[in-house]
């Protein structure tokens, strides 16, 4: 990389606050994490077929210590090389008891994100309520 034109670089102080502070102007630092693959796929035993069903994400019961509103998006695919399907963002606060989803994917990933000034969070024991979805398509 080439240095900036004015030869000035940003200095980051880690573990000091949760926002970017440039000349006392605060800007959110985008933060997110994503689960591993969630699916209802199993292999069979003794020459019997396994389960090949879509995962139906019915509800999330979030358990977060958070300072601002966060978002949950459901990502996933029909097959490994299929296009990624992304849900609308579901917003939740530290008092949200449940997030009704009604999302269905064969391969599913949940993404939790925060992009608001003052945003800080810790995840506790978040519960997923899933059901067996449609058959293989």
PDB file of N, CA and C in Angstrom, residues 42-81:
ATOM      1  N   UNK A  42     -28.368 -35.065   7.512  1.00  0.00           N
ATOM      2  CA  UNK A  42     -27.632 -36.151   8.155  1.00  0.00           C
ATOM      3  C   UNK A  42     -27.399 -37.259   7.148  1.00  0.00           C
ATOM      4  N   UNK A  43     -26.401 -38.045   7.392  1.00  0.00           N
ATOM      5  CA  UNK A  43     -26.184 -39.219   6.544  1.00  0.00           C
ATOM      6  C   UNK A  43     -26.925 -40.393   7.171  1.00  0.00           C
ATOM      7  N   UNK A  44     -27.246 -41.358   6.363  1.00  0.00           N
ATOM      8  CA  UNK A  44     -27.989 -42.515   6.862  1.00  0.00           C
ATOM      9  C   UNK A  44     -27.072 -43.618   7.355  1.00  0.00           C
ATOM     10  N   UNK A  45     -27.656 -44.585   8.079  1.00  0.00           N
ATOM     11  CA  UNK A  45     -26.930 -45.745   8.562  1.00  0.00           C
ATOM     12  C   UNK A  45     -27.452 -46.998   7.855  1.00  0.00           C
ATOM     13  N   UNK A  46     -26.608 -47.989   7.696  1.00  0.00           N
ATOM     14  CA  UNK A  46     -27.004 -49.291   7.152  1.00  0.00           C
ATOM     15  C   UNK A  46     -27.781 -49.168   5.844  1.00  0.00           C
ATOM     16  N   UNK A  47     -27.241 -48.378   4.926  1.00  0.00           N
ATOM     17  CA  UNK A  47     -27.855 -48.196   3.608  1.00  0.00           C
ATOM     18  C   UNK A  47     -29.241 -47.558   3.650  1.00  0.00           C
ATOM     19  N   UNK A  48     -29.575 -46.900   4.735  1.00  0.00           N
ATOM     20  CA  UNK A  48     -30.839 -46.177   4.822  1.00  0.00           C
ATOM     21  C   UNK A  48     -30.553 -44.702   4.543  1.00  0.00           C
ATOM     22  N   UNK A  49     -31.470 -44.006   3.893  1.00  0.00           N
ATOM     23  CA  UNK A  49     -31.237 -42.582   3.627  1.00  0.00           C
ATOM     24  C   UNK A  49     -31.254 -41.759   4.913  1.00  0.00           C
ATOM     25  N   UNK A  50     -30.511 -40.686   4.903  1.00  0.00           N
ATOM     26  CA  UNK A  50     -30.494 -39.776   6.042  1.00  0.00           C
ATOM     27  C   UNK A  50     -31.566 -38.715   5.900  1.00  0.00           C
ATOM     28  N   UNK A  51     -31.454 -37.687   6.689  1.00  0.00           N
ATOM     29  CA  UNK A  51     -32.396 -36.566   6.643  1.00  0.00           C
ATOM     30  C   UNK A  51     -31.842 -35.519   5.688  1.00  0.00           C
ATOM     31  N   UNK A  52     -32.654 -35.028   4.796  1.00  0.00           N
ATOM     32  CA  UNK A  52     -32.265 -33.951   3.882  1.00  0.00           C
ATOM     33  C   UNK A  52     -33.427 -32.982   3.817  1.00  0.00           C
ATOM     34  N   UNK A  53     -33.543 -32.188   4.845  1.00  0.00           N
ATOM     35  CA  UNK A  53     -34.656 -31.242   4.964  1.00  0.00           C
ATOM     36  C   UNK A  53     -34.101 -29.839   5.182  1.00  0.00           C
ATOM     37  N   UNK A  54     -34.905 -28.845   4.831  1.00  0.00           N
ATOM     38  CA  UNK A  54     -34.531 -27.471   5.095  1.00  0.00           C
ATOM     39  C   UNK A  54     -34.686 -27.192   6.592  1.00  0.00           C
ATOM     40  N   UNK A  55     -33.896 -26.255   7.092  1.00  0.00           N
ATOM     41  CA  UNK A  55     -34.030 -25.816   8.479  1.00  0.00           C
ATOM     42  C   UNK A  55     -34.997 -24.644   8.508  1.00  0.00           C
ATOM     43  N   UNK A  56     -36.001 -24.750   9.346  1.00  0.00           N
ATOM     44  CA  UNK A  56     -37.014 -23.706   9.485  1.00  0.00           C
ATOM     45  C   UNK A  56     -36.755 -22.991  10.806  1.00  0.00           C
ATOM     46  N   UNK A  57     -36.190 -21.800  10.719  1.00  0.00           N
ATOM     47  CA  UNK A  57     -35.884 -20.996  11.907  1.00  0.00           C
ATOM     48  C   UNK A  57     -37.150 -20.261  12.310  1.00  0.00           C
ATOM     49  N   UNK A  58     -37.759 -20.722  13.360  1.00  0.00           N
ATOM     50  CA  UNK A  58     -39.060 -20.230  13.802  1.00  0.00           C
ATOM     51  C   UNK A  58     -38.933 -19.000  14.700  1.00  0.00           C
ATOM     52  N   UNK A  59     -37.945 -19.038  15.592  1.00  0.00           N
ATOM     53  CA  UNK A  59     -37.816 -17.940  16.556  1.00  0.00           C
ATOM     54  C   UNK A  59     -36.411 -17.954  17.154  1.00  0.00           C
ATOM     55  N   UNK A  60     -35.924 -16.769  17.490  1.00  0.00           N
ATOM     56  CA  UNK A  60     -34.683 -16.593  18.255  1.00  0.00           C
ATOM     57  C   UNK A  60     -35.060 -15.930  19.575  1.00  0.00           C
ATOM     58  N   UNK A  61     -34.493 -16.433  20.659  1.00  0.00           N
ATOM     59  CA  UNK A  61     -34.678 -15.822  21.974  1.00  0.00           C
ATOM     60  C   UNK A  61     -33.315 -15.260  22.386  1.00  0.00           C
ATOM     61  N   UNK A  62     -33.074 -13.961  22.074  1.00  0.00           N
ATOM     62  CA  UNK A  62     -31.738 -13.400  22.290  1.00  0.00           C
ATOM     63  C   UNK A  62     -31.407 -13.217  23.769  1.00  0.00           C
ATOM     64  N   UNK A  63     -30.149 -13.410  24.091  1.00  0.00           N
ATOM     65  CA  UNK A  63     -29.635 -13.172  25.437  1.00  0.00           C
ATOM     66  C   UNK A  63     -28.347 -12.378  25.281  1.00  0.00           C
ATOM     67  N   UNK A  64     -28.485 -11.064  25.206  1.00  0.00           N
ATOM     68  CA  UNK A  64     -27.344 -10.176  25.009  1.00  0.00           C
ATOM     69  C   UNK A  64     -27.320  -9.112  26.093  1.00  0.00           C
ATOM     70  N   UNK A  65     -26.136  -8.767  26.549  1.00  0.00           N
ATOM     71  CA  UNK A  65     -25.921  -7.535  27.290  1.00  0.00           C
ATOM     72  C   UNK A  65     -25.498  -6.550  26.219  1.00  0.00           C
ATOM     73  N   UNK A  66     -26.338  -5.565  25.928  1.00  0.00           N
ATOM     74  CA  UNK A  66     -26.042  -4.652  24.838  1.00  0.00           C
ATOM     75  C   UNK A  66     -26.433  -3.236  25.228  1.00  0.00           C
ATOM     76  N   UNK A  67     -25.766  -2.260  24.607  1.00  0.00           N
ATOM     77  CA  UNK A  67     -26.019  -0.864  24.929  1.00  0.00           C
ATOM     78  C   UNK A  67     -26.906  -0.171  23.907  1.00  0.00           C
ATOM     79  N   UNK A  68     -27.003  -0.715  22.699  1.00  0.00           N
ATOM     80  CA  UNK A  68     -27.808  -0.103  21.636  1.00  0.00           C
ATOM     81  C   UNK A  68     -28.560  -1.207  20.889  1.00  0.00           C
ATOM     82  N   UNK A  69     -29.429  -0.806  19.978  1.00  0.00           N
ATOM     83  CA  UNK A  69     -30.155  -1.757  19.145  1.00  0.00           C
ATOM     84  C   UNK A  69     -29.181  -2.509  18.238  1.00  0.00           C
ATOM     85  N   UNK A  70     -29.384  -3.814  18.129  1.00  0.00           N
ATOM     86  CA  UNK A  70     -28.571  -4.647  17.244  1.00  0.00           C
ATOM     87  C   UNK A  70     -29.462  -5.209  16.145  1.00  0.00           C
ATOM     88  N   UNK A  71     -28.836  -5.865  15.166  1.00  0.00           N
ATOM     89  CA  UNK A  71     -29.576  -6.484  14.080  1.00  0.00           C
ATOM     90  C   UNK A  71     -29.174  -7.941  13.911  1.00  0.00           C
ATOM     91  N   UNK A  72     -30.148  -8.743  13.523  1.00  0.00           N
ATOM     92  CA  UNK A  72     -29.942 -10.136  13.171  1.00  0.00           C
ATOM     93  C   UNK A  72     -30.375 -10.314  11.729  1.00  0.00           C
ATOM     94  N   UNK A  73     -29.528 -10.915  10.920  1.00  0.00           N
ATOM     95  CA  UNK A  73     -29.922 -11.296   9.561  1.00  0.00           C
ATOM     96  C   UNK A  73     -29.702 -12.793   9.406  1.00  0.00           C
ATOM     97  N   UNK A  74     -30.567 -13.410   8.616  1.00  0.00           N
ATOM     98  CA  UNK A  74     -30.475 -14.831   8.335  1.00  0.00           C
ATOM     99  C   UNK A  74     -29.936 -14.983   6.920  1.00  0.00           C
ATOM    100  N   UNK A  75     -28.801 -15.646   6.796  1.00  0.00           N
ATOM    101  CA  UNK A  75     -28.180 -15.901   5.499  1.00  0.00           C
ATOM    102  C   UNK A  75     -28.254 -17.391   5.224  1.00  0.00           C
ATOM    103  N   UNK A  76     -28.160 -17.753   3.972  1.00  0.00           N
ATOM    104  CA  UNK A  76     -28.137 -19.176   3.682  1.00  0.00           C
ATOM    105  C   UNK A  76     -28.228 -19.473   2.205  1.00  0.00           C
ATOM    106  N   UNK A  77     -28.136 -20.776   1.918  1.00  0.00           N
ATOM    107  CA  UNK A  77     -28.127 -21.238   0.533  1.00  0.00           C
ATOM    108  C   UNK A  77     -28.960 -22.507   0.396  1.00  0.00           C
ATOM    109  N   UNK A  78     -29.353 -22.755  -0.829  1.00  0.00           N
ATOM    110  CA  UNK A  78     -30.030 -24.008  -1.148  1.00  0.00           C
ATOM    111  C   UNK A  78     -28.997 -25.134  -1.259  1.00  0.00           C
ATOM    112  N   UNK A  79     -27.893 -24.867  -1.947  1.00  0.00           N
ATOM    113  CA  UNK A  79     -26.771 -25.788  -2.085  1.00  0.00           C
ATOM    114  C   UNK A  79     -25.487 -24.989  -1.900  1.00  0.00           C
ATOM    115  N   UNK A  80     -24.371 -25.656  -1.743  1.00  0.00           N
ATOM    116  CA  UNK A  80     -23.111 -24.970  -1.466  1.00  0.00           C
ATOM    117  C   UNK A  80     -22.770 -23.918  -2.514  1.00  0.00           C
ATOM    118  N   UNK A  81     -23.075 -24.164  -3.791  1.00  0.00           N
ATOM    119  CA  UNK A  81     -22.750 -23.207  -4.845  1.00  0.00           C
ATOM    120  C   UNK A  81     -23.930 -22.346  -5.273  1.00  0.00           C
TER     121      UNK A  81
END
